[in-house]
mmCIF file of C-alpha atoms in Angstrom:
data_model
loop_
_atom_site.group_PDB
_atom_site.id
_atom_site.type_symbol
_atom_site.label_atom_id
_atom_site.label_comp_id
_atom_site.label_asym_id
_atom_site.label_seq_id
_atom_site.Cartn_x
_atom_site.Cartn_y
_atom_site.Cartn_z
ATOM 1 C CA UNK A 59 -20.134 17.254 -41.341
ATOM 2 C CA UNK A 60 -16.749 17.067 -39.639
ATOM 3 C CA UNK A 61 -18.160 14.565 -37.123
ATOM 4 C CA UNK A 62 -16.236 14.424 -33.853
ATOM 5 C CA UNK A 63 -13.049 16.465 -33.677
ATOM 6 C CA UNK A 64 -10.435 16.404 -30.941
ATOM 7 C CA UNK A 65 -7.501 18.652 -30.126
ATOM 8 C CA UNK A 66 -4.627 18.362 -29.584
ATOM 9 C CA UNK A 67 -3.559 15.220 -31.435
ATOM 10 C CA UNK A 68 -0.547 14.685 -29.190
ATOM 11 C CA UNK A 69 0.725 16.240 -25.989
ATOM 12 C CA UNK A 70 3.550 15.662 -23.536
ATOM 13 C CA UNK A 71 2.925 16.769 -19.959
ATOM 14 C CA UNK A 72 5.132 16.884 -16.925
ATOM 15 C CA UNK A 73 3.880 15.330 -13.698
ATOM 16 C CA UNK A 74 1.613 17.775 -11.894
ATOM 17 C CA UNK A 75 0.782 19.874 -14.932
ATOM 18 C CA UNK A 76 -2.793 20.393 -16.044
ATOM 19 C CA UNK A 77 -4.414 20.479 -19.431
ATOM 20 C CA UNK A 78 -7.757 20.370 -21.201
ATOM 21 C CA UNK A 79 -8.537 17.971 -24.010
ATOM 22 C CA UNK A 80 -11.028 19.495 -26.398
ATOM 23 C CA UNK A 81 -13.879 17.649 -28.110
ATOM 24 C CA UNK A 82 -16.465 19.064 -30.491
ATOM 25 C CA UNK A 83 -19.191 17.388 -32.515
ATOM 26 C CA UNK A 84 -21.356 18.902 -35.228
ATOM 27 C CA UNK A 85 -23.974 16.139 -35.486
ATOM 28 C CA UNK A 86 -26.298 17.641 -32.843
ATOM 29 C CA UNK A 87 -25.885 14.547 -30.700
ATOM 30 C CA UNK A 88 -27.177 14.750 -27.172
ATOM 31 C CA UNK A 89 -24.847 12.152 -25.718
ATOM 32 C CA UNK A 90 -21.096 12.598 -25.467
ATOM 33 C CA UNK A 91 -18.403 10.408 -23.911
ATOM 34 C CA UNK A 92 -14.752 10.354 -22.939
ATOM 35 C CA UNK A 93 -12.789 7.116 -23.036
ATOM 36 C CA UNK A 94 -9.195 6.191 -22.447
ATOM 37 C CA UNK A 95 -7.458 3.355 -24.231
ATOM 38 C CA UNK A 96 -4.290 1.832 -22.849
ATOM 39 C CA UNK A 97 -2.000 -0.246 -25.100
ATOM 40 C CA UNK A 98 -3.568 -3.573 -26.076
ATOM 41 C CA UNK A 99 -6.683 -2.837 -24.096
ATOM 42 C CA UNK A 100 -10.246 -1.912 -24.788
ATOM 43 C CA UNK A 101 -11.903 1.399 -24.086
ATOM 44 C CA UNK A 102 -12.657 2.477 -20.541
ATOM 45 C CA UNK A 103 -15.310 5.121 -19.950
ATOM 46 C CA UNK A 104 -14.137 8.156 -17.984
ATOM 47 C CA UNK A 105 -17.136 10.489 -18.066
ATOM 48 C CA UNK A 106 -20.243 10.924 -20.141
ATOM 49 C CA UNK A 107 -22.977 13.466 -20.673
ATOM 50 C CA UNK A 108 -26.573 13.017 -21.801
ATOM 51 C CA UNK A 109 -27.067 16.683 -22.575
ATOM 52 C CA UNK A 110 -25.870 20.205 -21.893
ATOM 53 C CA UNK A 111 -25.421 20.772 -18.168
ATOM 54 C CA UNK A 112 -25.554 17.053 -17.310
ATOM 55 C CA UNK A 113 -22.491 14.911 -16.706
ATOM 56 C CA UNK A 114 -21.897 11.614 -14.967
ATOM 57 C CA UNK A 115 -18.966 9.434 -13.958
ATOM 58 C CA UNK A 116 -17.946 6.390 -15.896
ATOM 59 C CA UNK A 117 -15.719 3.498 -14.908
ATOM 60 C CA UNK A 118 -12.464 5.446 -14.332
ATOM 61 C CA UNK A 119 -13.255 9.100 -13.427
ATOM 62 C CA UNK A 120 -10.540 9.723 -10.842
ATOM 63 C CA UNK A 121 -8.108 12.447 -11.845
ATOM 64 C CA UNK A 122 -10.426 13.934 -14.471
ATOM 65 C CA UNK A 123 -13.177 16.516 -14.684
ATOM 66 C CA UNK A 124 -15.633 17.443 -17.415
ATOM 67 C CA UNK A 125 -18.157 20.126 -18.229
ATOM 68 C CA UNK A 126 -20.886 20.366 -20.837
ATOM 69 C CA UNK A 127 -22.029 23.933 -21.366
ATOM 70 C CA UNK A 128 -23.145 23.413 -24.973
ATOM 71 C CA UNK A 129 -24.445 20.504 -27.040
ATOM 72 C CA UNK A 130 -21.373 20.647 -29.263
ATOM 73 C CA UNK A 131 -18.488 20.751 -26.769
ATOM 74 C CA UNK A 132 -17.363 18.333 -24.078
ATOM 75 C CA UNK A 133 -13.893 19.186 -22.732
ATOM 76 C CA UNK A 134 -11.958 16.846 -20.461
ATOM 77 C CA UNK A 135 -9.758 18.390 -17.785
ATOM 78 C CA UNK A 136 -6.703 16.828 -16.159
ATOM 79 C CA UNK A 137 -5.782 18.849 -13.080
ATOM 80 C CA UNK A 138 -2.627 17.138 -11.777
ATOM 81 C CA UNK A 139 -1.190 14.912 -14.470
ATOM 82 C CA UNK A 140 0.232 11.570 -13.338
ATOM 83 C CA UNK A 141 2.162 8.931 -15.316
ATOM 84 C CA UNK A 142 -0.849 6.612 -14.946
ATOM 85 C CA UNK A 143 -2.771 9.005 -17.172
ATOM 86 C CA UNK A 144 -0.504 8.277 -20.118
ATOM 87 C CA UNK A 145 -2.969 6.908 -22.644
ATOM 88 C CA UNK A 146 -4.918 7.630 -25.797
ATOM 89 C CA UNK A 147 -8.104 9.553 -25.143
ATOM 90 C CA UNK A 148 -11.144 9.241 -27.375
ATOM 91 C CA UNK A 149 -14.215 11.384 -27.413
ATOM 92 C CA UNK A 150 -17.451 10.010 -28.836
ATOM 93 C CA UNK A 151 -20.994 11.159 -29.388
ATOM 94 C CA UNK A 152 -24.312 9.504 -30.074
ATOM 95 C CA UNK A 153 -27.980 10.186 -30.597
ATOM 96 C CA UNK A 154 -30.198 8.143 -28.296
ATOM 97 C CA UNK A 155 -31.627 5.172 -30.127
ATOM 98 C CA UNK A 156 -34.329 2.783 -29.139
ATOM 99 C CA UNK A 157 -32.393 1.860 -26.039
ATOM 100 C CA UNK A 158 -29.631 3.644 -24.275
ATOM 101 C CA UNK A 159 -27.206 5.882 -26.068
ATOM 102 C CA UNK A 160 -27.289 4.380 -29.536
ATOM 103 C CA UNK A 161 -24.359 4.003 -31.898
ATOM 104 C CA UNK A 162 -21.346 6.016 -30.808
ATOM 105 C CA UNK A 163 -19.173 7.915 -33.280
ATOM 106 C CA UNK A 164 -15.574 8.491 -32.284
ATOM 107 C CA UNK A 165 -13.037 11.228 -32.782
ATOM 108 C CA UNK A 166 -9.448 10.554 -33.934
ATOM 109 C CA UNK A 167 -8.033 10.565 -30.408
ATOM 110 C CA UNK A 168 -5.509 12.529 -28.353
ATOM 111 C CA UNK A 169 -2.264 10.806 -27.395
ATOM 112 C CA UNK A 170 -1.074 11.960 -23.994
ATOM 113 C CA UNK A 171 2.306 11.193 -22.479
ATOM 114 C CA UNK A 172 2.961 12.162 -18.868
ATOM 115 C CA UNK A 173 6.605 12.201 -17.822
ATOM 116 C CA UNK B 207 -20.078 -6.616 -13.290
ATOM 117 C CA UNK B 208 -20.313 -7.175 -16.987
ATOM 118 C CA UNK B 209 -17.319 -8.423 -18.854
ATOM 119 C CA UNK B 210 -16.921 -8.672 -22.573
ATOM 120 C CA UNK B 211 -14.242 -11.022 -23.819
ATOM 121 C CA UNK B 212 -12.788 -12.137 -27.093
ATOM 122 C CA UNK B 213 -11.700 -15.696 -27.885
ATOM 123 C CA UNK B 214 -8.655 -14.876 -30.033
ATOM 124 C CA UNK B 215 -6.408 -11.864 -29.565
ATOM 125 C CA UNK B 216 -4.949 -12.186 -33.094
ATOM 126 C CA UNK B 217 -6.433 -13.672 -36.241
ATOM 127 C CA UNK B 218 -4.302 -14.138 -39.362
ATOM 128 C CA UNK B 219 -6.001 -14.844 -42.693
ATOM 129 C CA UNK B 220 -5.156 -14.843 -46.372
ATOM 130 C CA UNK B 221 -6.646 -12.269 -48.701
ATOM 131 C CA UNK B 222 -9.911 -13.575 -50.097
ATOM 132 C CA UNK B 223 -10.647 -15.829 -47.138
ATOM 133 C CA UNK B 224 -13.638 -15.336 -44.900
ATOM 134 C CA UNK B 225 -12.840 -14.109 -41.385
ATOM 135 C CA UNK B 226 -14.777 -14.831 -38.223
ATOM 136 C CA UNK B 227 -14.167 -12.825 -35.081
ATOM 137 C CA UNK B 228 -15.860 -13.983 -31.903
ATOM 138 C CA UNK B 229 -16.986 -12.231 -28.748
ATOM 139 C CA UNK B 230 -18.456 -13.554 -25.510
ATOM 140 C CA UNK B 231 -20.419 -11.369 -23.135
ATOM 141 C CA UNK B 232 -21.579 -12.048 -19.605
ATOM 142 C CA UNK B 233 -24.549 -9.768 -18.984
ATOM 143 C CA UNK B 234 -27.738 -11.563 -19.957
ATOM 144 C CA UNK B 235 -29.552 -8.204 -19.880
ATOM 145 C CA UNK B 236 -27.492 -6.941 -22.847
ATOM 146 C CA UNK B 237 -29.827 -5.958 -25.645
ATOM 147 C CA UNK B 238 -27.704 -3.961 -28.056
ATOM 148 C CA UNK B 239 -24.461 -5.086 -29.655
ATOM 149 C CA UNK B 240 -21.991 -3.242 -31.859
ATOM 150 C CA UNK B 241 -18.853 -4.091 -33.772
ATOM 151 C CA UNK B 242 -16.183 -1.440 -34.242
ATOM 152 C CA UNK B 243 -13.065 -1.434 -36.402
ATOM 153 C CA UNK B 244 -10.003 0.469 -35.264
ATOM 154 C CA UNK B 245 -7.125 1.088 -37.625
ATOM 155 C CA UNK B 246 -3.729 1.995 -36.268
ATOM 156 C CA UNK B 247 -3.640 5.564 -34.967
ATOM 157 C CA UNK B 248 -7.348 6.168 -35.532
ATOM 158 C CA UNK B 249 -10.524 6.157 -33.516
ATOM 159 C CA UNK B 250 -12.958 3.218 -33.560
ATOM 160 C CA UNK B 251 -15.229 3.166 -36.579
ATOM 161 C CA UNK B 252 -18.756 1.731 -36.492
ATOM 162 C CA UNK B 253 -19.178 -1.405 -38.633
ATOM 163 C CA UNK B 254 -22.496 -2.987 -37.798
ATOM 164 C CA UNK B 255 -24.907 -3.382 -34.924
ATOM 165 C CA UNK B 256 -27.659 -5.759 -33.890
ATOM 166 C CA UNK B 257 -30.411 -5.669 -31.315
ATOM 167 C CA UNK B 258 -31.416 -8.588 -29.142
ATOM 168 C CA UNK B 259 -34.643 -9.209 -31.058
ATOM 169 C CA UNK B 260 -32.547 -10.385 -34.025
ATOM 170 C CA UNK B 261 -30.049 -13.209 -34.419
ATOM 171 C CA UNK B 262 -28.469 -12.160 -37.703
ATOM 172 C CA UNK B 263 -27.842 -8.947 -39.537
ATOM 173 C CA UNK B 264 -25.977 -8.383 -42.783
ATOM 174 C CA UNK B 265 -24.121 -5.407 -44.134
ATOM 175 C CA UNK B 266 -21.753 -4.956 -47.010
ATOM 176 C CA UNK B 267 -19.365 -7.951 -46.755
ATOM 177 C CA UNK B 268 -20.063 -8.208 -43.020
ATOM 178 C CA UNK B 269 -22.525 -10.297 -41.036
ATOM 179 C CA UNK B 270 -23.136 -10.223 -37.318
ATOM 180 C CA UNK B 271 -24.548 -13.285 -35.600
ATOM 181 C CA UNK B 272 -26.013 -13.191 -32.124
ATOM 182 C CA UNK B 273 -26.614 -16.240 -29.931
ATOM 183 C CA UNK B 274 -28.296 -15.022 -26.773
ATOM 184 C CA UNK B 275 -28.545 -18.512 -25.336
ATOM 185 C CA UNK B 276 -24.791 -18.814 -24.953
ATOM 186 C CA UNK B 277 -24.153 -15.053 -24.877
ATOM 187 C CA UNK B 278 -21.984 -15.089 -27.967
ATOM 188 C CA UNK B 279 -21.544 -12.624 -30.784
ATOM 189 C CA UNK B 280 -19.566 -13.029 -33.984
ATOM 190 C CA UNK B 281 -18.510 -10.849 -36.871
ATOM 191 C CA UNK B 282 -18.036 -12.477 -40.248
ATOM 192 C CA UNK B 283 -16.134 -10.664 -42.970
ATOM 193 C CA UNK B 284 -16.473 -12.101 -46.463
ATOM 194 C CA UNK B 285 -13.609 -12.046 -48.961
ATOM 195 C CA UNK B 286 -11.234 -10.385 -46.515
ATOM 196 C CA UNK B 287 -9.041 -7.677 -47.991
ATOM 197 C CA UNK B 288 -5.752 -6.151 -46.790
ATOM 198 C CA UNK B 289 -7.699 -2.999 -45.939
ATOM 199 C CA UNK B 290 -9.627 -5.030 -43.379
ATOM 200 C CA UNK B 291 -6.486 -5.386 -41.261
ATOM 201 C CA UNK B 292 -7.291 -3.661 -37.970
ATOM 202 C CA UNK B 293 -8.376 -4.308 -34.404
ATOM 203 C CA UNK B 294 -12.028 -5.249 -34.071
ATOM 204 C CA UNK B 295 -13.975 -4.535 -30.883
ATOM 205 C CA UNK B 296 -17.345 -5.777 -29.801
ATOM 206 C CA UNK B 297 -19.379 -3.645 -27.427
ATOM 207 C CA UNK B 298 -22.564 -4.404 -25.552
ATOM 208 C CA UNK B 299 -25.247 -2.367 -23.883
ATOM 209 C CA UNK B 300 -28.008 -3.272 -21.476
ATOM 210 C CA UNK B 301 -30.994 -0.958 -21.625
ATOM 211 C CA UNK B 302 -29.936 2.601 -20.903
ATOM 212 C CA UNK B 303 -26.507 1.681 -19.562
ATOM 213 C CA UNK B 304 -23.324 2.807 -21.234
ATOM 214 C CA UNK B 305 -21.435 0.601 -23.688
ATOM 215 C CA UNK B 306 -19.008 -2.025 -22.410
ATOM 216 C CA UNK B 307 -16.132 -2.718 -24.790
ATOM 217 C CA UNK B 308 -14.102 -5.879 -25.205
ATOM 218 C CA UNK B 309 -10.310 -5.815 -25.466
ATOM 219 C CA UNK B 310 -10.250 -6.324 -29.217
ATOM 220 C CA UNK B 311 -9.022 -8.851 -31.787
ATOM 221 C CA UNK B 312 -6.249 -7.958 -34.198
ATOM 222 C CA UNK B 313 -7.067 -9.104 -37.736
ATOM 223 C CA UNK B 314 -4.034 -9.511 -39.997
ATOM 224 C CA UNK B 315 -4.697 -10.055 -43.695
ATOM 225 C CA UNK B 316 -1.864 -11.359 -45.855
ATOM 226 C CA UNK B 317 -1.878 -10.707 -49.606
#
């Protein structure tokens, strides 16, 4: 299994541009998540999904959109990039355990710089 | 809201020593706890987890201790190696809520 894969690895955007961060998992996990990690900080949840066709906001959803048309894919869309969105973005997936979403497995991350 | 904090932002140890990384959480309803390791330029990697019905769980060279009374979690790494150098995050979950991550502790292992 490849696990969780993310593309691109690095991207530079100009203010106002848009882009989609791709995330794919091959573990047949129902739950998928998008986090951002700012320097020296922990992970903040942007959006998550508990299954195909179902998405929900996390702690910091403003400026982002997601969709979940298949179990495997969970793309994150930035419509109007702002410097505040400069961060490292991690996608994760999990299979529901005894409680909640269970152990989350992370992708390698996408580094985004907005200038 | 829930907060998850760490007592020490950086921990420096000598190779072969035992390392202890601490984590305090605030939500008494938390019932699932995870430790992640994050190496530079990589995504967080699962190390070990523990549920609230346990107070200790051991893995390979790692032990997680849970004290629900004082809402404290610790990760012990035995015989620390240079390859253990990384940032370690604790994360907590209450029921079917999403995970809440701490800010992380940097572990530096000197040869």
